Amino acid sequence: MVNTVACFENKIYLHHMLLRGSNEKIGYQLGCYAKKKHQIDKSNHTDHEIIKNQYNYLRANYPQHYERMSGFANAYGESLENHDYDFSYFGRLIDNSSCSAVFYPPEITENGLGYISRNLDFSLPSDFKERSSFFPFKHSYLVEMYPENGYPSISLFCFEVFGLALEGINSEGLAVIHLADADTRMDHDDLSTMQTRPGFNEFLPVQYLLDNCATVQEAKTALGKIEHYHVAIPVHLLIADKKGDSFAFEYSYDGTKKVFIDGIRKSPLKITNFQLNRLTDQNLIRKMEFNSTENGYDRYKILENRISSIQLPFTENIIENINTDVYIHKDNEEELERTLFHSIYDLSSSSVKFSLLPTINMSKNNFVKFTLTT
């Protein structure tokens, strides 16, 4: 079942999709929709050995996704035994994005609930005002899944339905948010493979953690075990659970080691598009300050100053309002560089609400809300 829940000028759409059953059945439903609604063609790949190795890796390390891949391939009349096509993800990947997110642990909120408030920023196409051209977020989907194997979840997808999740929350109150890592991209422009490799690309861990983990500690353990590669852009992750635990998952300055930065239960955890692990090095801080508009360090300082000015505890309205300070062109709807989504996750109720293209005029920001059922 698919419903359009928000629309901007008949050019940007937010849809809600409800899926139940085996992961293979869910994958088949996604595949049929991608094929019929978006006319996505099969993804040819010339290196059969790489595809075979990736399929074997995912079958062993992420069986839920492998089962969904099998159903997706079946919708195209294919089998995963055929390595001519890459069914590990579909659609055109995003080139870059700018994001801001804050986790508010239950101990510092008025109602004792944990929240994540998150902005997703992206550039509209230059001909957006003249015609409805392609860009990755033209059709975004809130996919609400109730699989037979794995936790139920609500995830945001923008790559023609199947693609790769950008953020989400599961039935256990674990939320996972991706944000672009501009520092790593600037310092290591050769990291991206632009094609499949055996392991988890930068986006796949989002849904993997939602499918398999109930707590922050479980998520840490899971991330520590899997192999990673960058297919398009370096990212880092904000991960939090309903108990109030949280961490940021990043890579070290040289791009080789996994880094886990723990949040504090009595303080918000803020993250934009620079690596938090660089805050311990004054030389790197100066470098980040120099590139502050590119890596989001300027937005981080705005959030830091606004949060520090507020007397505890945080109310839900204040949590929602703080992120308006870092909306991109919030007061100029003619600009193409915009905050596309403002999402607010309530970890205690496993719910999320989204506002499409929000502005500084809060009365215009209509949120649509979805809650996982038990």
CSV table of C-alpha atoms in Angstrom, one decimal:
chain,number,residue,atom,x,y,z
A,1,MET,CA,0.0,0.0,0.0
A,2,VAL,CA,1.4,3.4,-1.1
A,3,ASN,CA,0.1,6.8,-0.2
A,4,THR,CA,1.4,10.3,-1.0
A,5,VAL,CA,1.6,12.2,2.3
A,6,ALA,CA,3.3,15.4,1.2
A,7,CYS,CA,3.9,17.3,-2.0
A,8,PHE,CA,5.7,20.5,-3.0
A,9,GLU,CA,4.5,22.2,-6.2
A,10,ASN,CA,3.8,18.8,-7.8
A,11,LYS,CA,7.6,18.3,-8.2
A,12,ILE,CA,8.7,16.8,-4.9
A,13,TYR,CA,6.8,14.0,-3.3
A,14,LEU,CA,7.0,12.2,0.0
A,15,HIS,CA,5.2,8.8,0.0
A,16,HIS,CA,4.4,6.3,2.7
A,17,MET,CA,4.7,2.6,1.9
A,18,LEU,CA,3.5,-0.2,4.2
A,19,LEU,CA,4.9,-3.7,3.7
A,20,ARG,CA,4.4,-7.0,5.6
A,21,GLY,CA,5.6,-10.6,5.2
A,22,SER,CA,8.8,-12.4,4.5
A,23,ASN,CA,11.8,-10.3,3.4
A,24,GLU,CA,11.6,-12.0,0.0
A,25,LYS,CA,8.0,-10.9,-0.4
A,26,ILE,CA,8.9,-7.4,0.8
A,27,GLY,CA,11.7,-7.3,-1.8
A,28,TYR,CA,9.3,-8.5,-4.5
A,29,GLN,CA,6.8,-5.8,-3.7
A,30,LEU,CA,9.5,-3.1,-3.8
A,31,GLY,CA,10.8,-4.5,-7.1
A,32,CYS,CA,7.4,-4.5,-8.7
A,33,TYR,CA,6.8,-0.9,-7.6
A,34,ALA,CA,10.3,0.2,-8.8
A,35,LYS,CA,9.8,-1.4,-12.2
A,36,LYS,CA,6.2,-0.3,-12.9
A,37,LYS,CA,6.1,3.1,-11.2
A,38,HIS,CA,9.7,4.3,-11.9
A,39,GLN,CA,10.6,2.2,-14.9
A,40,ILE,CA,14.0,1.4,-13.3
A,41,ASP,CA,16.1,-0.9,-15.6
A,42,LYS,CA,18.2,-3.7,-14.3
A,43,SER,CA,21.7,-2.6,-13.3
A,44,ASN,CA,24.3,-4.2,-15.6
A,45,HIS,CA,27.7,-5.0,-14.0
A,46,THR,CA,30.6,-6.4,-16.1
A,47,ASP,CA,32.6,-8.0,-13.3
A,48,HIS,CA,30.8,-11.2,-12.5
A,49,GLU,CA,33.3,-12.2,-9.8
A,50,ILE,CA,32.8,-9.0,-7.8
A,51,ILE,CA,29.0,-9.5,-7.9
A,52,LYS,CA,29.3,-13.1,-6.9
A,53,ASN,CA,31.6,-12.2,-4.0
A,54,GLN,CA,29.3,-9.4,-2.8
A,55,TYR,CA,26.2,-11.7,-3.0
A,56,ASN,CA,28.1,-14.4,-1.0
A,57,TYR,CA,29.1,-11.8,1.6
A,58,LEU,CA,25.6,-10.4,2.0
A,59,ARG,CA,24.0,-13.9,2.2
A,60,ALA,CA,26.4,-14.7,5.1
A,61,ASN,CA,26.4,-11.4,6.9
A,62,TYR,CA,23.1,-9.7,6.1
A,63,PRO,CA,20.6,-12.4,5.2
A,64,GLN,CA,17.5,-10.1,5.5
A,65,HIS,CA,18.9,-7.9,2.7
A,66,TYR,CA,19.9,-10.8,0.6
A,67,GLU,CA,16.3,-12.2,0.9
A,68,ARG,CA,14.9,-8.8,-0.2
A,69,MET,CA,17.4,-8.7,-3.1
A,70,SER,CA,16.1,-12.2,-4.2
A,71,GLY,CA,12.5,-10.9,-4.2
A,72,PHE,CA,13.5,-7.7,-6.0
A,73,ALA,CA,15.4,-9.7,-8.7
A,74,ASN,CA,12.3,-12.0,-9.0
A,75,ALA,CA,10.2,-8.9,-9.8
A,76,TYR,CA,12.5,-8.4,-12.8
A,77,GLY,CA,12.3,-12.1,-13.9
A,78,GLU,CA,15.9,-12.7,-12.7
A,79,SER,CA,17.7,-14.8,-10.1
A,80,LEU,CA,20.6,-14.0,-7.8
A,81,GLU,CA,22.3,-17.0,-9.4
A,82,ASN,CA,22.7,-14.7,-12.4
A,83,HIS,CA,25.7,-12.4,-11.8
A,84,ASP,CA,25.1,-10.2,-14.8
A,85,TYR,CA,23.2,-7.7,-12.7
A,86,ASP,CA,23.8,-6.0,-9.4
A,87,PHE,CA,20.7,-6.3,-7.2
A,88,SER,CA,22.5,-5.2,-4.0
A,89,TYR,CA,21.1,-1.7,-4.5
A,90,PHE,CA,19.2,0.2,-7.2
A,91,GLY,CA,18.9,3.7,-8.4
A,92,ARG,CA,21.2,6.7,-8.8
A,93,LEU,CA,23.1,7.5,-5.7
A,94,ILE,CA,23.2,11.0,-4.2
A,95,ASP,CA,26.4,13.1,-4.9
A,96,ASN,CA,26.4,15.0,-1.6
A,97,SER,CA,24.2,16.4,1.1
A,98,SER,CA,24.4,18.7,4.1
A,99,CYS,CA,22.7,17.6,7.3
A,100,SER,CA,22.3,18.6,10.9
A,101,ALA,CA,21.1,16.4,13.7
A,102,VAL,CA,20.8,16.5,17.5
A,103,PHE,CA,20.0,13.7,20.0
A,104,TYR,CA,18.3,14.7,23.2
A,105,PRO,CA,18.5,11.9,25.8
A,106,PRO,CA,15.5,11.3,28.1
A,107,GLU,CA,17.3,12.6,31.2
A,108,ILE,CA,17.2,16.2,29.8
A,109,THR,CA,13.7,16.4,28.3
A,110,GLU,CA,10.6,17.6,30.0
A,111,ASN,CA,8.6,14.5,29.4
A,112,GLY,CA,11.5,12.0,30.0
A,113,LEU,CA,11.5,10.8,26.3
A,114,GLY,CA,14.4,10.7,23.9
A,115,TYR,CA,14.3,12.6,20.6
A,116,ILE,CA,16.4,13.1,17.5
A,117,SER,CA,15.8,16.3,15.5
A,118,ARG,CA,17.3,16.1,12.1
A,119,ASN,CA,17.6,18.4,9.0
A,120,LEU,CA,18.4,16.9,5.5
A,121,ASP,CA,19.7,19.5,3.1
A,122,PHE,CA,20.1,19.1,-0.6
A,123,SER,CA,20.2,21.2,-3.8
A,124,LEU,CA,17.2,21.3,-6.1
A,125,PRO,CA,18.1,20.9,-9.8
A,126,SER,CA,18.9,24.2,-11.5
A,127,ASP,CA,15.9,23.9,-13.9
A,128,PHE,CA,13.5,23.0,-11.0
A,129,LYS,CA,11.3,26.0,-11.5
A,130,GLU,CA,10.8,25.3,-15.2
A,131,ARG,CA,10.1,21.6,-15.3
A,132,SER,CA,10.1,18.5,-13.2
A,133,SER,CA,13.6,17.2,-13.8
A,134,PHE,CA,15.3,14.2,-12.1
A,135,PHE,CA,17.0,14.5,-8.8
A,136,PRO,CA,17.3,11.8,-6.1
A,137,PHE,CA,14.7,13.2,-3.8
A,138,LYS,CA,11.9,13.8,-6.4
A,139,HIS,CA,10.2,10.7,-4.9
A,140,SER,CA,11.1,9.9,-1.4
A,141,TYR,CA,9.6,7.0,0.5
A,142,LEU,CA,8.9,6.4,4.2
A,143,VAL,CA,9.0,2.6,4.0
A,144,GLU,CA,7.2,1.0,7.0
A,145,MET,CA,8.2,-2.7,7.1
A,146,TYR,CA,7.0,-5.6,9.3
A,147,PRO,CA,9.3,-8.5,8.2
A,148,GLU,CA,9.0,-12.0,9.5
A,149,ASN,CA,12.7,-12.0,10.2
A,150,GLY,CA,14.0,-8.8,11.7
A,151,TYR,CA,12.6,-5.8,13.7
A,152,PRO,CA,9.9,-3.7,12.2
A,153,SER,CA,11.1,-0.3,11.1
A,154,ILE,CA,10.3,3.0,9.4
A,155,SER,CA,13.0,4.2,7.0
A,156,LEU,CA,13.5,7.0,4.6
A,157,PHE,CA,14.5,5.9,1.0
A,158,CYS,CA,15.1,8.2,-1.9
A,159,PHE,CA,16.7,6.0,-4.6
A,160,GLU,CA,13.6,4.9,-6.4
A,161,VAL,CA,12.2,2.8,-3.6
A,162,PHE,CA,14.6,-0.1,-3.1
A,163,GLY,CA,17.9,1.8,-3.0
A,164,LEU,CA,19.5,2.4,0.4
A,165,ALA,CA,18.0,3.8,3.6
A,166,LEU,CA,19.2,7.2,4.8
A,167,GLU,CA,17.7,7.1,8.2
A,168,GLY,CA,15.1,5.4,10.3
A,169,ILE,CA,13.8,3.9,13.6
A,170,ASN,CA,12.8,0.4,14.6
A,171,SER,CA,10.3,-1.1,17.0
A,172,GLU,CA,12.8,-1.3,19.8
A,173,GLY,CA,13.5,2.4,19.8
A,174,LEU,CA,16.8,2.4,18.0
A,175,ALA,CA,17.3,5.2,15.6
A,176,VAL,CA,20.0,5.5,12.9
A,177,ILE,CA,20.8,8.7,11.0
A,178,HIS,CA,23.3,9.2,8.1
A,179,LEU,CA,25.1,12.5,7.6
A,180,ALA,CA,27.6,13.2,4.9
A,181,ASP,CA,31.2,13.4,6.1
A,182,ALA,CA,32.6,16.4,4.2
A,183,ASP,CA,36.1,16.3,5.9
A,184,THR,CA,36.9,12.8,4.7
A,185,ARG,CA,35.6,13.6,1.3
A,186,MET,CA,37.9,16.7,1.0
A,187,ASP,CA,40.9,14.9,2.4
A,188,HIS,CA,40.5,11.5,0.7
A,189,ASP,CA,38.8,12.1,-2.7
A,190,ASP,CA,39.9,8.6,-3.9
A,191,LEU,CA,37.8,6.6,-1.4
A,192,SER,CA,34.7,6.2,-3.5
A,193,THR,CA,34.6,3.0,-5.7
A,194,MET,CA,31.4,4.1,-7.6
A,195,GLN,CA,30.6,0.4,-7.9
A,196,THR,CA,29.8,-2.6,-5.7
A,197,ARG,CA,32.4,-4.2,-3.6
A,198,PRO,CA,32.1,-7.1,-1.1
A,199,GLY,CA,30.9,-5.6,2.2
A,200,PHE,CA,28.7,-2.8,3.3
A,201,ASN,CA,28.7,0.5,1.4
A,202,GLU,CA,28.2,3.7,3.4
A,203,PHE,CA,24.4,3.5,3.4
A,204,LEU,CA,23.7,-0.2,3.9
A,205,PRO,CA,24.5,-0.2,7.7
A,206,VAL,CA,21.5,2.1,8.3
A,207,GLN,CA,18.9,-0.6,7.5
A,208,TYR,CA,21.1,-3.4,8.8
A,209,LEU,CA,21.2,-1.9,12.3
A,210,LEU,CA,17.4,-1.3,12.2
A,211,ASP,CA,16.8,-4.9,11.1
A,212,ASN,CA,19.1,-6.5,13.7
A,213,CYS,CA,19.8,-4.2,16.8
A,214,ALA,CA,17.7,-3.2,19.8
A,215,THR,CA,20.3,-1.1,21.6
A,216,VAL,CA,23.3,1.1,21.1
A,217,GLN,CA,25.6,-1.5,22.5
A,218,GLU,CA,24.3,-4.1,20.0
A,219,ALA,CA,24.8,-1.6,17.2
A,220,LYS,CA,28.4,-0.9,18.2
A,221,THR,CA,29.1,-4.6,18.2
A,222,ALA,CA,27.5,-5.1,14.8
A,223,LEU,CA,29.4,-2.2,13.2
A,224,GLY,CA,32.7,-3.5,14.6
A,225,LYS,CA,32.2,-6.8,12.8
A,226,ILE,CA,31.3,-5.8,9.3
A,227,GLU,CA,33.4,-4.8,6.3
A,228,HIS,CA,32.9,-1.3,4.9
A,229,TYR,CA,33.6,0.5,1.7
A,230,HIS,CA,32.5,3.9,0.1
A,231,VAL,CA,30.5,3.6,-3.1
A,232,ALA,CA,29.7,7.3,-3.5
A,233,ILE,CA,30.3,9.6,-0.5
A,234,PRO,CA,31.9,9.2,2.9
A,235,VAL,CA,29.3,9.4,5.7
A,236,HIS,CA,29.1,9.2,9.5
A,237,LEU,CA,26.2,7.9,11.6
A,238,LEU,CA,24.3,9.1,14.6
A,239,ILE,CA,22.9,6.2,16.5
A,240,ALA,CA,20.7,6.4,19.7
A,241,ASP,CA,18.3,4.2,21.7
A,242,LYS,CA,15.3,4.9,23.9
A,243,LYS,CA,17.3,4.3,27.1
A,244,GLY,CA,19.4,7.4,26.3
A,245,ASP,CA,22.6,5.9,25.0
A,246,SER,CA,24.1,7.2,21.8
A,247,PHE,CA,27.2,7.4,19.7
A,248,ALA,CA,28.6,8.7,16.5
A,249,PHE,CA,30.2,6.2,14.1
A,250,GLU,CA,33.1,7.7,12.0
A,251,TYR,CA,36.4,6.8,10.5
A,252,SER,CA,39.8,8.1,11.7
A,253,TYR,CA,41.5,11.1,10.0
A,254,ASP,CA,43.4,8.8,7.6
A,255,GLY,CA,40.2,6.9,6.7
A,256,THR,CA,41.4,3.5,7.9
A,257,LYS,CA,40.1,2.9,11.4
A,258,LYS,CA,36.6,2.8,12.8
A,259,VAL,CA,35.9,5.4,15.6
A,260,PHE,CA,33.0,5.3,18.1
A,261,ILE,CA,32.3,8.6,19.9
A,262,ASP,CA,30.0,8.1,22.9
A,263,GLY,CA,27.2,10.5,23.8
A,264,ILE,CA,26.5,11.6,27.3
A,265,ARG,CA,23.1,10.9,28.9
A,266,LYS,CA,22.9,14.4,30.4
A,267,SER,CA,23.9,16.3,27.3
A,268,PRO,CA,22.6,16.6,23.6
A,269,LEU,CA,24.8,14.9,21.0
A,270,LYS,CA,25.2,17.3,18.0
A,271,ILE,CA,26.5,16.3,14.6
A,272,THR,CA,26.7,18.0,11.2
A,273,ASN,CA,29.1,17.2,8.3
A,274,PHE,CA,32.5,17.3,10.0
A,275,GLN,CA,34.1,14.5,11.9
A,276,LEU,CA,33.5,14.8,15.7
A,277,ASN,CA,36.7,12.9,16.4
A,278,ARG,CA,38.7,15.9,15.0
A,279,LEU,CA,37.5,18.1,17.9
A,280,THR,CA,40.4,16.8,20.0
A,281,ASP,CA,43.1,18.2,17.7
A,282,GLN,CA,43.5,22.0,17.6
A,283,ASN,CA,45.2,21.9,14.2
A,284,LEU,CA,42.3,20.0,12.7
A,285,ILE,CA,39.8,22.4,14.4
A,286,ARG,CA,41.5,25.4,12.7
A,287,LYS,CA,41.2,23.5,9.4
A,288,MET,CA,37.5,22.8,10.0
A,289,GLU,CA,36.9,26.4,10.9
A,290,PHE,CA,38.5,27.5,7.6
A,291,ASN,CA,36.1,25.1,5.7
A,292,SER,CA,33.1,25.7,8.0
A,293,THR,CA,30.5,26.4,5.3
A,294,GLU,CA,31.5,23.2,3.5
A,295,ASN,CA,31.7,20.8,6.4
A,296,GLY,CA,28.9,22.2,8.6
A,297,TYR,CA,31.1,23.4,11.4
A,298,ASP,CA,29.3,26.8,11.2
A,299,ARG,CA,26.0,25.0,11.7
A,300,TYR,CA,27.4,23.0,14.6
A,301,LYS,CA,28.5,26.2,16.4
A,302,ILE,CA,25.0,27.7,15.9
A,303,LEU,CA,23.4,24.6,17.4
A,304,GLU,CA,25.9,24.6,20.3
A,305,ASN,CA,25.2,28.2,21.1
A,306,ARG,CA,21.5,27.9,20.9
A,307,ILE,CA,21.4,24.7,23.0
A,308,SER,CA,23.6,26.2,25.7
A,309,SER,CA,21.3,29.3,26.0
A,310,ILE,CA,18.3,27.1,26.9
A,311,GLN,CA,17.5,26.2,30.5
A,312,LEU,CA,16.8,22.5,31.1
A,313,PRO,CA,14.7,20.6,30.6
A,314,PHE,CA,14.1,20.6,26.8
A,315,THR,CA,10.4,20.6,25.7
A,316,GLU,CA,9.4,19.0,22.4
A,317,ASN,CA,8.5,22.4,21.0
A,318,ILE,CA,12.0,23.7,21.8
A,319,ILE,CA,13.6,20.6,20.3
A,320,GLU,CA,11.7,21.2,17.1
A,321,ASN,CA,12.4,24.9,17.1
A,322,ILE,CA,16.2,24.7,17.6
A,323,ASN,CA,16.8,23.0,14.2
A,324,THR,CA,15.1,25.9,12.5
A,325,ASP,CA,18.2,28.0,13.3
A,326,VAL,CA,20.1,25.8,10.8
A,327,TYR,CA,17.5,25.5,8.0
A,328,ILE,CA,19.2,26.2,4.7
A,329,HIS,CA,17.7,29.3,3.2
A,330,LYS,CA,14.8,29.0,5.6
A,331,ASP,CA,13.6,32.6,4.8
A,332,ASN,CA,14.0,32.5,1.0
A,333,GLU,CA,11.9,29.9,-0.8
A,334,GLU,CA,13.4,31.0,-4.2
A,335,GLU,CA,16.8,29.5,-3.4
A,336,LEU,CA,17.6,26.0,-4.8
A,337,GLU,CA,19.9,25.1,-1.9
A,338,ARG,CA,17.4,24.1,0.7
A,339,THR,CA,16.5,22.0,3.8
A,340,LEU,CA,14.4,19.3,2.1
A,341,PHE,CA,13.2,17.5,5.3
A,342,HIS,CA,13.0,18.2,9.0
A,343,SER,CA,12.4,14.9,10.8
A,344,ILE,CA,11.8,14.4,14.5
A,345,TYR,CA,12.1,10.9,16.0
A,346,ASP,CA,10.5,9.9,19.3
A,347,LEU,CA,12.5,6.9,20.4
A,348,SER,CA,10.2,5.9,23.2
A,349,SER,CA,7.1,5.5,20.9
A,350,SER,CA,9.1,4.4,17.8
A,351,SER,CA,7.5,7.2,15.8
A,352,VAL,CA,8.7,9.8,13.4
A,353,LYS,CA,7.2,13.0,11.9
A,354,PHE,CA,8.4,14.7,8.7
A,355,SER,CA,8.1,18.2,7.3
A,356,LEU,CA,8.8,18.7,3.6
A,357,LEU,CA,10.7,21.8,2.6
A,358,PRO,CA,10.2,23.6,5.9
A,359,THR,CA,10.6,27.4,6.3
A,360,ILE,CA,11.2,29.9,9.1
A,361,ASN,CA,7.4,30.3,9.2
A,362,MET,CA,6.7,27.5,11.6
A,363,SER,CA,2.9,27.7,11.0
A,364,LYS,CA,3.5,26.5,7.4
A,365,ASN,CA,5.6,23.4,8.5
A,366,ASN,CA,3.0,20.7,8.4
A,367,PHE,CA,4.5,17.5,9.9
A,368,VAL,CA,3.2,14.0,8.9
A,369,LYS,CA,3.6,11.4,11.7
A,370,PHE,CA,4.0,7.6,11.6
A,371,THR,CA,4.2,5.2,14.5
A,372,LEU,CA,5.2,1.6,14.4
A,373,THR,CA,2.6,-0.8,15.8
A,374,THR,CA,3.4,-3.7,18.0
